[in-house]
Amino acid sequence: MSSSRKARWAAAGGVISIVLATSVLAQTVEGGRFGFGRVATPQEIAGWDIDVRPDGHGVRKGKGDARRGQEIYDAQCASCHGTFGESNNYMVIAGGVTKEDLKTGRAASLKAGEVRTVGNKLNYATTLWDYINRAMPWTNPQSLSVEDVYAVTAYVLHLNEIVPEDFELSDQNILKVQMPNRNGMTTEHGMRSVAGKPDVQGSLCMKDCVKEVKVASELPTFARNAHGNLAEQKRPLGPMRGIDTTRYEQGKAGAVKVAAAAPATAAAGPNPADVLKARACTACHAVASKVVGPSFQEIGTKYASRGDAAAYLVEKMKSGGVGAWGQIPMPAQPALTDAEAQAVAKWILGGAK
Amino acid sequence: MSRVNPKQRKRAMKNQKTFSPGRILPAPEHHLTAESVAAVGQSRRGFMRAAAGAAVAGVSGGALAQGAGKTDPPHIAPWTRSLGPGVVTNGYGMPSKFEAAVQRRESPGLTRTSQSSVSFTPLQNLFGIITPSGVHFERHHSGMPEVDPAQHRLMINGLVRRPLILTMDDIMRFPSVSRIHFIECGANTGMEWGNVAVPTVQYTHGMLACSEFTGVLLSTLLEEAGYDRKNGKFILAEGADGSALTRTVPMEMALNDVMVVYGQNGEMLRPENGYPLRLVVPGVQGVSSVKWLRRIEVGDKPWNAREESLHYIDLMPDGRHRQYSSVQEVKSVITAPSGGQKLLDKGFYEISGLAWSGRGRIKRVDVSTDGGRSWRTAKLQEPVLTKALTRFRIDWNWDGSPAFLQSRAVDETGHVQPTFGALRAVRGTRSIYHNNAIQTWNVQANGEVWNVQLA
């Protein structure tokens, strides 16, 4: 409680005991109606206020070039997003951009068809910087330095042929980067606020509203069991039952699905199947087939004869690496606990079944 | 089973000849397992055999599994002849083990990993308008963080006179409100823009939930921080998860009904839904209701964050994206009967479903059973609340012939839910977001209900 506020209370004829009681709350905020919480210091704000806007608000001082960016990208990003930004089923980084788009600011590929990438959708480079800075790499966000974020952003821009391969991106030029879809957004629509005018209005017709009822699209039979047996997804009470869709079953198990079949260990300690799912191992590895990385069974076969195999695998899982299986690196997994890593290592070396 | 009343047996046989599939029988046979339903269609002997087998094998799913003949009157059920467990057997109770079918589920192939994914609310199994917290749909962008409420902080900064840091203790001291609102992901029904893609209402409409939320109005906190009334045009909300997800909310909306929420359906938020603190932006696509809320910044311009420039933007036929598309427009869906279900009998059915609008209250819901040829107005269950789910119901007699069930909602602004045709004519098929088209369920002559789209 500040002295000026105390003075105000006193001047207003406030009872002395109230002044004493409230003065105990030394950290309350002056001027607020309630005075709860405390004032954030500039250092505290600087640590959390990391957002960057297209108008330059929040742009950090620094620089980084695309060549350095490629080193970081290949080590920390390519495992998910692909060496050329083509993606391994994650957000596609590059593609769908032409030289003409750079001039018009409209990615023509968006009108034509199916390609949707960071390159052909995004309107401002600052958003790319902001997102890499706050949320990437996915397993270890907010671990890159300001310089690294500039470098990776420059490289991603280069992958989309927006800047040359030796381009140095900095706080001085990031606002000037001309994105290929910078003119591709519109806010002219009715969904920005409750008061907005809807663009599509239905009909209130009550009788003879359509001449012919014709089915234009239905679920193909091969897709009817794709979400599992529907009989098990409806409570078996009441006037309806879930349809038994096992008759539509394709008869082949998906590669990722197999991981769920990993044995539940009777002993105490993490269940490998749970760890694989919770730590997203199955994003890159399957039990029997190569996905991004080698299959668990391949890994087991390769290292089974090694004396320190379990310890080696635990170390590899936790710190990541590149070279043993090819040039796509595996990112470090800092969140993985020792117990989890040991359970998975033991399961892999036991044949991954 | 030999105790079945001969009159009922006779009726069952008679019904078999008259109807397909098997008629719902009076007690004791009316609790049917899937096996016994099928068996009724084949022959009475087959039915008896299947029923007996189910009883022996202890197949779950119906009273037959408990041994129908042994628990129906005049017999006395084992749970009537025994002493049950005491209070606090479960300090925080769970649903009955017989409710195992009621689960959140992912749509296979929709996303690569469960850390950046969505699970769907099992709408086909729910009553009323409140979604049990445990089956509220989930959407995570970097997995579900485990946030310690004692260490959690909310920062309010930007164009404010007093940048604040609030603990959960602080936040819970402010005057609170409790309000019932829906949260619908902007991508709900997104898989159906081009064609039918998924089988049940859980997957077509299950990125939808409705809860009683308790917390502080954002306006209270903004005033406490002394926000800039002249230049403060927008707020940024930011999560404490690994994605540090950010969304822009216009100040007008922020001051109107946006809540900083800690309570959901009488308890604290579940971890999946943002424990211990989240934003709730009523009527707006769910991504704006930022979970694990750690920061509010007041600014003079929108942020163009990733989730408002790479995702959650609506692709139009001309190749442009609609940006800052926020309001979830008027929409409804029939949840019973609905896709992936089988009607066990002809006769009376109560058609029931949900209607909602991000623009306010539901004024009216019409239901068609003939694919939109003719419509009847349904009854609305009170309370009908603004930006909340509204339950509607209407009587229907199924005569055994194919039917096409549809519902269309009208909100208090007069906006009428459109058909797929009307929606596509303006927005094409590649928008992903804001699909509020009329849903059609095709009831086939065999009683099976499948998801279809009409020409």
JSON list of N, CA, C and O in Angstrom, two decimals, chain A residues 30 35 38 51 53 106 113 121 127 134 186 189-191 199-201 205 209 214 216 227 235 241 243 278, chain B residues 99 107 115 125 162 165 224 238 295 297 300 304 310 322-323 326 340 342 359 373 408 415 427 430 453 455:
[
{"chain": "A", "resi": 30, "resn": "GLU", "atom": "N", "xyz": [-1.80, -0.47, -6.70]},
{"chain": "A", "resi": 30, "resn": "GLU", "atom": "CA", "xyz": [-2.42, 0.83, -6.49]},
{"chain": "A", "resi": 30, "resn": "GLU", "atom": "C", "xyz": [-3.29, 1.22, -7.68]},
{"chain": "A", "resi": 30, "resn": "GLU", "atom": "O", "xyz": [-2.92, 0.98, -8.83]},
{"chain": "A", "resi": 35, "resn": "GLY", "atom": "N", "xyz": [-7.26, -4.19, -6.24]},
{"chain": "A", "resi": 35, "resn": "GLY", "atom": "CA", "xyz": [-5.89, -4.20, -5.75]},
{"chain": "A", "resi": 35, "resn": "GLY", "atom": "C", "xyz": [-5.30, -5.59, -5.61]},
{"chain": "A", "resi": 35, "resn": "GLY", "atom": "O", "xyz": [-4.33, -5.78, -4.89]},
{"chain": "A", "resi": 38, "resn": "ARG", "atom": "N", "xyz": [-0.01, -8.25, -8.29]},
{"chain": "A", "resi": 38, "resn": "ARG", "atom": "CA", "xyz": [1.08, -7.29, -8.15]},
{"chain": "A", "resi": 38, "resn": "ARG", "atom": "C", "xyz": [1.46, -6.79, -9.53]},
{"chain": "A", "resi": 38, "resn": "ARG", "atom": "O", "xyz": [1.11, -7.38, -10.55]},
{"chain": "A", "resi": 51, "resn": "ASP", "atom": "N", "xyz": [5.45, -11.90, -28.37]},
{"chain": "A", "resi": 51, "resn": "ASP", "atom": "CA", "xyz": [4.72, -11.86, -29.64]},
{"chain": "A", "resi": 51, "resn": "ASP", "atom": "C", "xyz": [5.29, -10.80, -30.57]},
{"chain": "A", "resi": 51, "resn": "ASP", "atom": "O", "xyz": [5.73, -9.74, -30.17]},
{"chain": "A", "resi": 53, "resn": "ARG", "atom": "N", "xyz": [4.38, -8.79, -34.26]},
{"chain": "A", "resi": 53, "resn": "ARG", "atom": "CA", "xyz": [3.28, -8.46, -35.18]},
{"chain": "A", "resi": 53, "resn": "ARG", "atom": "C", "xyz": [3.81, -7.98, -36.52]},
{"chain": "A", "resi": 53, "resn": "ARG", "atom": "O", "xyz": [4.94, -7.46, -36.60]},
{"chain": "A", "resi": 106, "resn": "ARG", "atom": "N", "xyz": [-0.49, -12.96, -54.55]},
{"chain": "A", "resi": 106, "resn": "ARG", "atom": "CA", "xyz": [-1.57, -13.95, -54.47]},
{"chain": "A", "resi": 106, "resn": "ARG", "atom": "C", "xyz": [-1.04, -15.29, -54.96]},
{"chain": "A", "resi": 106, "resn": "ARG", "atom": "O", "xyz": [-0.61, -15.40, -56.10]},
{"chain": "A", "resi": 113, "resn": "GLY", "atom": "N", "xyz": [-5.94, -25.59, -56.56]},
{"chain": "A", "resi": 113, "resn": "GLY", "atom": "CA", "xyz": [-6.14, -26.93, -56.04]},
{"chain": "A", "resi": 113, "resn": "GLY", "atom": "C", "xyz": [-5.68, -27.24, -54.65]},
{"chain": "A", "resi": 113, "resn": "GLY", "atom": "O", "xyz": [-6.02, -26.55, -53.72]},
{"chain": "A", "resi": 121, "resn": "LYS", "atom": "N", "xyz": [0.46, -20.01, -48.14]},
{"chain": "A", "resi": 121, "resn": "LYS", "atom": "CA", "xyz": [-0.64, -19.47, -47.33]},
{"chain": "A", "resi": 121, "resn": "LYS", "atom": "C", "xyz": [-0.26, -18.20, -46.56]},
{"chain": "A", "resi": 121, "resn": "LYS", "atom": "O", "xyz": [-1.06, -17.29, -46.43]},
{"chain": "A", "resi": 127, "resn": "THR", "atom": "N", "xyz": [5.06, -13.53, -38.80]},
{"chain": "A", "resi": 127, "resn": "THR", "atom": "CA", "xyz": [4.28, -14.61, -38.17]},
{"chain": "A", "resi": 127, "resn": "THR", "atom": "C", "xyz": [5.10, -15.91, -38.14]},
{"chain": "A", "resi": 127, "resn": "THR", "atom": "O", "xyz": [5.04, -16.66, -37.16]},
{"chain": "A", "resi": 134, "resn": "ARG", "atom": "N", "xyz": [8.16, -19.25, -30.68]},
{"chain": "A", "resi": 134, "resn": "ARG", "atom": "CA", "xyz": [7.36, -19.62, -29.50]},
{"chain": "A", "resi": 134, "resn": "ARG", "atom": "C", "xyz": [7.10, -21.12, -29.40]},
{"chain": "A", "resi": 134, "resn": "ARG", "atom": "O", "xyz": [6.89, -21.63, -28.30]},
{"chain": "A", "resi": 186, "resn": "THR", "atom": "N", "xyz": [-8.70, -11.94, -46.72]},
{"chain": "A", "resi": 186, "resn": "THR", "atom": "CA", "xyz": [-9.75, -10.93, -46.70]},
{"chain": "A", "resi": 186, "resn": "THR", "atom": "C", "xyz": [-10.45, -10.95, -45.35]},
{"chain": "A", "resi": 186, "resn": "THR", "atom": "O", "xyz": [-10.61, -12.00, -44.73]},
{"chain": "A", "resi": 189, "resn": "HIS", "atom": "N", "xyz": [-16.11, -10.27, -44.52]},
{"chain": "A", "resi": 189, "resn": "HIS", "atom": "CA", "xyz": [-17.08, -11.36, -44.33]},
{"chain": "A", "resi": 189, "resn": "HIS", "atom": "C", "xyz": [-17.84, -11.12, -43.04]},
{"chain": "A", "resi": 189, "resn": "HIS", "atom": "O", "xyz": [-17.46, -10.22, -42.26]},
{"chain": "A", "resi": 190, "resn": "GLY", "atom": "N", "xyz": [-18.88, -11.90, -42.85]},
{"chain": "A", "resi": 190, "resn": "GLY", "atom": "CA", "xyz": [-19.79, -11.63, -41.73]},
{"chain": "A", "resi": 190, "resn": "GLY", "atom": "C", "xyz": [-19.48, -12.36, -40.45]},
{"chain": "A", "resi": 190, "resn": "GLY", "atom": "O", "xyz": [-20.27, -12.31, -39.50]},
{"chain": "A", "resi": 191, "resn": "MET", "atom": "N", "xyz": [-18.32, -13.02, -40.39]},
{"chain": "A", "resi": 191, "resn": "MET", "atom": "CA", "xyz": [-18.07, -13.85, -39.21]},
{"chain": "A", "resi": 191, "resn": "MET", "atom": "C", "xyz": [-17.08, -13.24, -38.22]},
{"chain": "A", "resi": 191, "resn": "MET", "atom": "O", "xyz": [-16.59, -13.92, -37.33]},
{"chain": "A", "resi": 199, "resn": "ASP", "atom": "N", "xyz": [-23.34, -14.69, -44.94]},
{"chain": "A", "resi": 199, "resn": "ASP", "atom": "CA", "xyz": [-23.27, -14.74, -46.40]},
{"chain": "A", "resi": 199, "resn": "ASP", "atom": "C", "xyz": [-24.15, -15.82, -47.00]},
{"chain": "A", "resi": 199, "resn": "ASP", "atom": "O", "xyz": [-24.40, -15.82, -48.20]},
{"chain": "A", "resi": 200, "resn": "VAL", "atom": "N", "xyz": [-24.62, -16.76, -46.18]},
{"chain": "A", "resi": 200, "resn": "VAL", "atom": "CA", "xyz": [-25.49, -17.82, -46.68]},
{"chain": "A", "resi": 200, "resn": "VAL", "atom": "C", "xyz": [-26.71, -17.91, -45.77]},
{"chain": "A", "resi": 200, "resn": "VAL", "atom": "O", "xyz": [-26.57, -18.04, -44.56]},
{"chain": "A", "resi": 201, "resn": "GLN", "atom": "N", "xyz": [-27.88, -17.82, -46.36]},
{"chain": "A", "resi": 201, "resn": "GLN", "atom": "CA", "xyz": [-29.11, -17.87, -45.58]},
{"chain": "A", "resi": 201, "resn": "GLN", "atom": "C", "xyz": [-29.92, -19.09, -46.01]},
{"chain": "A", "resi": 201, "resn": "GLN", "atom": "O", "xyz": [-30.07, -19.36, -47.20]},
{"chain": "A", "resi": 205, "resn": "CYS", "atom": "N", "xyz": [-38.98, -22.68, -45.84]},
{"chain": "A", "resi": 205, "resn": "CYS", "atom": "CA", "xyz": [-40.05, -23.43, -46.52]},
{"chain": "A", "resi": 205, "resn": "CYS", "atom": "C", "xyz": [-40.50, -24.61, -45.64]},
{"chain": "A", "resi": 205, "resn": "CYS", "atom": "O", "xyz": [-39.67, -25.30, -45.05]},
{"chain": "A", "resi": 209, "resn": "CYS", "atom": "N", "xyz": [-40.87, -28.56, -50.41]},
{"chain": "A", "resi": 209, "resn": "CYS", "atom": "CA", "xyz": [-39.68, -27.71, -50.51]},
{"chain": "A", "resi": 209, "resn": "CYS", "atom": "C", "xyz": [-38.69, -28.23, -51.54]},
{"chain": "A", "resi": 209, "resn": "CYS", "atom": "O", "xyz": [-37.96, -27.45, -52.15]},
{"chain": "A", "resi": 214, "resn": "LYS", "atom": "N", "xyz": [-32.43, -37.00, -53.56]},
{"chain": "A", "resi": 214, "resn": "LYS", "atom": "CA", "xyz": [-31.45, -37.85, -54.21]},
{"chain": "A", "resi": 214, "resn": "LYS", "atom": "C", "xyz": [-30.16, -37.83, -53.40]},
{"chain": "A", "resi": 214, "resn": "LYS", "atom": "O", "xyz": [-29.67, -36.76, -53.03]},
{"chain": "A", "resi": 216, "resn": "ALA", "atom": "N", "xyz": [-26.43, -37.76, -52.87]},
{"chain": "A", "resi": 216, "resn": "ALA", "atom": "CA", "xyz": [-25.28, -37.36, -53.69]},
{"chain": "A", "resi": 216, "resn": "ALA", "atom": "C", "xyz": [-23.99, -37.96, -53.15]},
{"chain": "A", "resi": 216, "resn": "ALA", "atom": "O", "xyz": [-23.02, -38.13, -53.88]},
{"chain": "A", "resi": 227, "resn": "HIS", "atom": "N", "xyz": [-13.62, -46.28, -38.49]},
{"chain": "A", "resi": 227, "resn": "HIS", "atom": "CA", "xyz": [-13.59, -45.63, -37.18]},
{"chain": "A", "resi": 227, "resn": "HIS", "atom": "C", "xyz": [-13.80, -46.65, -36.06]},
{"chain": "A", "resi": 227, "resn": "HIS", "atom": "O", "xyz": [-14.18, -46.29, -34.95]},
{"chain": "A", "resi": 235, "resn": "ARG", "atom": "N", "xyz": [-24.11, -46.59, -26.52]},
{"chain": "A", "resi": 235, "resn": "ARG", "atom": "CA", "xyz": [-24.57, -47.27, -25.31]},
{"chain": "A", "resi": 235, "resn": "ARG", "atom": "C", "xyz": [-25.61, -48.32, -25.69]},
{"chain": "A", "resi": 235, "resn": "ARG", "atom": "O", "xyz": [-26.57, -48.01, -26.41]},
{"chain": "A", "resi": 241, "resn": "ARG", "atom": "N", "xyz": [-29.33, -49.35, -31.41]},
{"chain": "A", "resi": 241, "resn": "ARG", "atom": "CA", "xyz": [-28.02, -49.95, -31.09]},
{"chain": "A", "resi": 241, "resn": "ARG", "atom": "C", "xyz": [-27.02, -49.44, -32.11]},
{"chain": "A", "resi": 241, "resn": "ARG", "atom": "O", "xyz": [-27.40, -49.06, -33.22]},
{"chain": "A", "resi": 243, "resn": "ILE", "atom": "N", "xyz": [-24.40, -49.99, -35.00]},
{"chain": "A", "resi": 243, "resn": "ILE", "atom": "CA", "xyz": [-24.31, -51.02, -36.04]},
{"chain": "A", "resi": 243, "resn": "ILE", "atom": "C", "xyz": [-23.01, -51.79, -35.89]},
{"chain": "A", "resi": 243, "resn": "ILE", "atom": "O", "xyz": [-21.94, -51.19, -35.70]},
{"chain": "A", "resi": 278, "resn": "ALA", "atom": "N", "xyz": [2.53, -41.57, -25.55]},
{"chain": "A", "resi": 278, "resn": "ALA", "atom": "CA", "xyz": [2.60, -40.30, -24.82]},
{"chain": "A", "resi": 278, "resn": "ALA", "atom": "C", "xyz": [3.77, -39.43, -25.28]},
{"chain": "A", "resi": 278, "resn": "ALA", "atom": "O", "xyz": [3.68, -38.21, -25.31]},
{"chain": "B", "resi": 99, "resn": "GLU", "atom": "N", "xyz": [-21.07, -48.39, -18.95]},
{"chain": "B", "resi": 99, "resn": "GLU", "atom": "CA", "xyz": [-21.08, -47.22, -19.84]},
{"chain": "B", "resi": 99, "resn": "GLU", "atom": "C", "xyz": [-19.79, -47.12, -20.65]},
{"chain": "B", "resi": 99, "resn": "GLU", "atom": "O", "xyz": [-19.43, -46.04, -21.13]},
{"chain": "B", "resi": 107, "resn": "SER", "atom": "N", "xyz": [-10.39, -39.51, -34.83]},
{"chain": "B", "resi": 107, "resn": "SER", "atom": "CA", "xyz": [-10.77, -39.97, -36.16]},
{"chain": "B", "resi": 107, "resn": "SER", "atom": "C", "xyz": [-9.52, -40.49, -36.84]},
{"chain": "B", "resi": 107, "resn": "SER", "atom": "O", "xyz": [-8.60, -39.72, -37.11]},
{"chain": "B", "resi": 115, "resn": "GLN", "atom": "N", "xyz": [-0.48, -35.70, -30.04]},
{"chain": "B", "resi": 115, "resn": "GLN", "atom": "CA", "xyz": [-0.11, -34.45, -29.37]},
{"chain": "B", "resi": 115, "resn": "GLN", "atom": "C", "xyz": [-0.64, -33.22, -30.09]},
{"chain": "B", "resi": 115, "resn": "GLN", "atom": "O", "xyz": [-0.87, -32.18, -29.49]},
{"chain": "B", "resi": 125, "resn": "ASN", "atom": "N", "xyz": [-24.38, -40.38, -27.34]},
{"chain": "B", "resi": 125, "resn": "ASN", "atom": "CA", "xyz": [-24.65, -41.01, -26.05]},
{"chain": "B", "resi": 125, "resn": "ASN", "atom": "C", "xyz": [-25.06, -40.02, -24.96]},
{"chain": "B", "resi": 125, "resn": "ASN", "atom": "O", "xyz": [-25.19, -40.40, -23.80]},
{"chain": "B", "resi": 162, "resn": "ARG", "atom": "N", "xyz": [-1.48, -0.52, -15.49]},
{"chain": "B", "resi": 162, "resn": "ARG", "atom": "CA", "xyz": [-0.86, -1.34, -14.44]},
{"chain": "B", "resi": 162, "resn": "ARG", "atom": "C", "xyz": [-0.67, -2.77, -14.97]},
{"chain": "B", "resi": 162, "resn": "ARG", "atom": "O", "xyz": [-1.59, -3.59, -14.83]},
{"chain": "B", "resi": 165, "resn": "ILE", "atom": "N", "xyz": [0.54, -9.20, -12.54]},
{"chain": "B", "resi": 165, "resn": "ILE", "atom": "CA", "xyz": [0.75, -10.63, -12.45]},
{"chain": "B", "resi": 165, "resn": "ILE", "atom": "C", "xyz": [-0.20, -11.15, -11.38]},
{"chain": "B", "resi": 165, "resn": "ILE", "atom": "O", "xyz": [-0.20, -10.66, -10.24]},
{"chain": "B", "resi": 224, "resn": "GLU", "atom": "N", "xyz": [-9.29, -3.66, -14.05]},
{"chain": "B", "resi": 224, "resn": "GLU", "atom": "CA", "xyz": [-8.35, -3.69, -12.91]},
{"chain": "B", "resi": 224, "resn": "GLU", "atom": "C", "xyz": [-6.94, -3.28, -13.37]},
{"chain": "B", "resi": 224, "resn": "GLU", "atom": "O", "xyz": [-6.22, -2.59, -12.64]},
{"chain": "B", "resi": 238, "resn": "GLU", "atom": "N", "xyz": [-2.80, -15.82, -24.71]},
{"chain": "B", "resi": 238, "resn": "GLU", "atom": "CA", "xyz": [-1.67, -16.73, -24.94]},
{"chain": "B", "resi": 238, "resn": "GLU", "atom": "C", "xyz": [-1.70, -17.88, -23.94]},
{"chain": "B", "resi": 238, "resn": "GLU", "atom": "O", "xyz": [-1.91, -17.67, -22.75]},
{"chain": "B", "resi": 295, "resn": "ARG", "atom": "N", "xyz": [-1.35, -15.38, -20.39]},
{"chain": "B", "resi": 295, "resn": "ARG", "atom": "CA", "xyz": [-1.10, -13.97, -20.65]},
{"chain": "B", "resi": 295, "resn": "ARG", "atom": "C", "xyz": [-2.21, -13.34, -21.48]},
{"chain": "B", "resi": 295, "resn": "ARG", "atom": "O", "xyz": [-2.76, -13.98, -22.38]},
{"chain": "B", "resi": 297, "resn": "GLU", "atom": "N", "xyz": [-2.62, -9.65, -23.49]},
{"chain": "B", "resi": 297, "resn": "GLU", "atom": "CA", "xyz": [-1.95, -8.40, -23.87]},
{"chain": "B", "resi": 297, "resn": "GLU", "atom": "C", "xyz": [-2.96, -7.51, -24.57]},
{"chain": "B", "resi": 297, "resn": "GLU", "atom": "O", "xyz": [-3.72, -7.98, -25.43]},
{"chain": "B", "resi": 300, "resn": "ASP", "atom": "N", "xyz": [-3.20, -2.36, -30.11]},
{"chain": "B", "resi": 300, "resn": "ASP", "atom": "CA", "xyz": [-3.97, -1.49, -31.02]},
{"chain": "B", "resi": 300, "resn": "ASP", "atom": "C", "xyz": [-4.24, -2.14, -32.37]},
{"chain": "B", "resi": 300, "resn": "ASP", "atom": "O", "xyz": [-4.97, -1.58, -33.18]},
{"chain": "B", "resi": 304, "resn": "ASN", "atom": "N", "xyz": [-2.25, -11.32, -36.22]},
{"chain": "B", "resi": 304, "resn": "ASN", "atom": "CA", "xyz": [-1.92, -12.17, -37.36]},
{"chain": "B", "resi": 304, "resn": "ASN", "atom": "C", "xyz": [-1.11, -13.39, -36.90]},
{"chain": "B", "resi": 304, "resn": "ASN", "atom": "O", "xyz": [-0.12, -13.79, -37.52]},
{"chain": "B", "resi": 310, "resn": "LEU", "atom": "N", "xyz": [-2.28, -19.11, -40.80]},
{"chain": "B", "resi": 310, "resn": "LEU", "atom": "CA", "xyz": [-1.95, -20.39, -41.46]},
{"chain": "B", "resi": 310, "resn": "LEU", "atom": "C", "xyz": [-3.07, -21.39, -41.27]},
{"chain": "B", "resi": 310, "resn": "LEU", "atom": "O", "xyz": [-3.35, -22.22, -42.13]},
{"chain": "B", "resi": 322, "resn": "ARG", "atom": "N", "xyz": [-10.54, -16.24, -45.84]},
{"chain": "B", "resi": 322, "resn": "ARG", "atom": "CA", "xyz": [-11.21, -15.34, -44.90]},
{"chain": "B", "resi": 322, "resn": "ARG", "atom": "C", "xyz": [-10.45, -15.39, -43.58]},
{"chain": "B", "resi": 322, "resn": "ARG", "atom": "O", "xyz": [-10.33, -16.45, -42.96]},
{"chain": "B", "resi": 323, "resn": "GLN", "atom": "N", "xyz": [-9.97, -14.23, -43.15]},
{"chain": "B", "resi": 323, "resn": "GLN", "atom": "CA", "xyz": [-9.19, -14.16, -41.93]},
{"chain": "B", "resi": 323, "resn": "GLN", "atom": "C", "xyz": [-10.06, -13.60, -40.80]},
{"chain": "B", "resi": 323, "resn": "GLN", "atom": "O", "xyz": [-10.98, -12.82, -41.05]},
{"chain": "B", "resi": 326, "resn": "SER", "atom": "N", "xyz": [-14.69, -15.66, -36.95]},
{"chain": "B", "resi": 326, "resn": "SER", "atom": "CA", "xyz": [-14.79, -16.03, -35.54]},
{"chain": "B", "resi": 326, "resn": "SER", "atom": "C", "xyz": [-16.11, -16.69, -35.16]},
{"chain": "B", "resi": 326, "resn": "SER", "atom": "O", "xyz": [-16.13, -17.75, -34.54]},
{"chain": "B", "resi": 340, "resn": "GLY", "atom": "N", "xyz": [-24.75, -44.59, -37.94]},
{"chain": "B", "resi": 340, "resn": "GLY", "atom": "CA", "xyz": [-24.10, -45.73, -37.31]},
{"chain": "B", "resi": 340, "resn": "GLY", "atom": "C", "xyz": [-24.97, -46.46, -36.31]},
{"chain": "B", "resi": 340, "resn": "GLY", "atom": "O", "xyz": [-24.50, -47.34, -35.61]},
{"chain": "B", "resi": 342, "resn": "LYS", "atom": "N", "xyz": [-28.85, -48.49, -35.35]},
{"chain": "B", "resi": 342, "resn": "LYS", "atom": "CA", "xyz": [-29.85, -49.35, -35.95]},
{"chain": "B", "resi": 342, "resn": "LYS", "atom": "C", "xyz": [-31.13, -49.24, -35.13]},
{"chain": "B", "resi": 342, "resn": "LYS", "atom": "O", "xyz": [-31.11, -49.47, -33.91]},
{"chain": "B", "resi": 359, "resn": "ARG", "atom": "N", "xyz": [-24.44, -16.36, -32.47]},
{"chain": "B", "resi": 359, "resn": "ARG", "atom": "CA", "xyz": [-25.02, -15.01, -32.49]},
{"chain": "B", "resi": 359, "resn": "ARG", "atom": "C", "xyz": [-26.09, -14.82, -31.42]},
{"chain": "B", "resi": 359, "resn": "ARG", "atom": "O", "xyz": [-26.65, -13.74, -31.32]},
{"chain": "B", "resi": 373, "resn": "ARG", "atom": "N", "xyz": [-38.36, -32.34, -47.90]},
{"chain": "B", "resi": 373, "resn": "ARG", "atom": "CA", "xyz": [-39.60, -32.04, -48.64]},
{"chain": "B", "resi": 373, "resn": "ARG", "atom": "C", "xyz": [-40.56, -31.25, -47.76]},
{"chain": "B", "resi": 373, "resn": "ARG", "atom": "O", "xyz": [-41.07, -30.21, -48.15]},
{"chain": "B", "resi": 408, "resn": "ARG", "atom": "N", "xyz": [-33.08, -28.18, -39.04]},
{"chain": "B", "resi": 408, "resn": "ARG", "atom": "CA", "xyz": [-32.56, -26.86, -39.40]},
{"chain": "B", "resi": 408, "resn": "ARG", "atom": "C", "xyz": [-32.94, -25.89, -38.29]},
{"chain": "B", "resi": 408, "resn": "ARG", "atom": "O", "xyz": [-34.09, -25.85, -37.85]},
{"chain": "B", "resi": 415, "resn": "HIS", "atom": "N", "xyz": [-31.22, -15.79, -38.64]},
{"chain": "B", "resi": 415, "resn": "HIS", "atom": "CA", "xyz": [-30.35, -16.57, -39.52]},
{"chain": "B", "resi": 415, "resn": "HIS", "atom": "C", "xyz": [-30.82, -18.02, -39.53]},
{"chain": "B", "resi": 415, "resn": "HIS", "atom": "O", "xyz": [-31.00, -18.63, -38.48]},
{"chain": "B", "resi": 427, "resn": "ARG", "atom": "N", "xyz": [-19.31, -20.84, -50.67]},
{"chain": "B", "resi": 427, "resn": "ARG", "atom": "CA", "xyz": [-18.00, -21.05, -50.04]},
{"chain": "B", "resi": 427, "resn": "ARG", "atom": "C", "xyz": [-17.18, -22.19, -50.64]},
{"chain": "B", "resi": 427, "resn": "ARG", "atom": "O", "xyz": [-16.08, -22.46, -50.18]},
{"chain": "B", "resi": 430, "resn": "ARG", "atom": "N", "xyz": [-13.58, -26.31, -49.96]},
{"chain": "B", "resi": 430, "resn": "ARG", "atom": "CA", "xyz": [-12.25, -26.49, -49.37]},
{"chain": "B", "resi": 430, "resn": "ARG", "atom": "C", "xyz": [-11.98, -25.60, -48.16]},
{"chain": "B", "resi": 430, "resn": "ARG", "atom": "O", "xyz": [-10.85, -25.40, -47.76]},
{"chain": "B", "resi": 453, "resn": "GLN", "atom": "N", "xyz": [-25.29, -37.25, -47.82]},
{"chain": "B", "resi": 453, "resn": "GLN", "atom": "CA", "xyz": [-25.52, -35.87, -48.24]},
{"chain": "B", "resi": 453, "resn": "GLN", "atom": "C", "xyz": [-26.42, -35.90, -49.46]},
{"chain": "B", "resi": 453, "resn": "GLN", "atom": "O", "xyz": [-26.23, -36.73, -50.36]},
{"chain": "B", "resi": 455, "resn": "ALA", "atom": "N", "xyz": [-28.39, -34.34, -52.90]},
{"chain": "B", "resi": 455, "resn": "ALA", "atom": "CA", "xyz": [-28.09, -33.48, -54.04]},
{"chain": "B", "resi": 455, "resn": "ALA", "atom": "C", "xyz": [-28.85, -32.16, -53.89]},
{"chain": "B", "resi": 455, "resn": "ALA", "atom": "O", "xyz": [-29.93, -32.12, -53.33]}
]
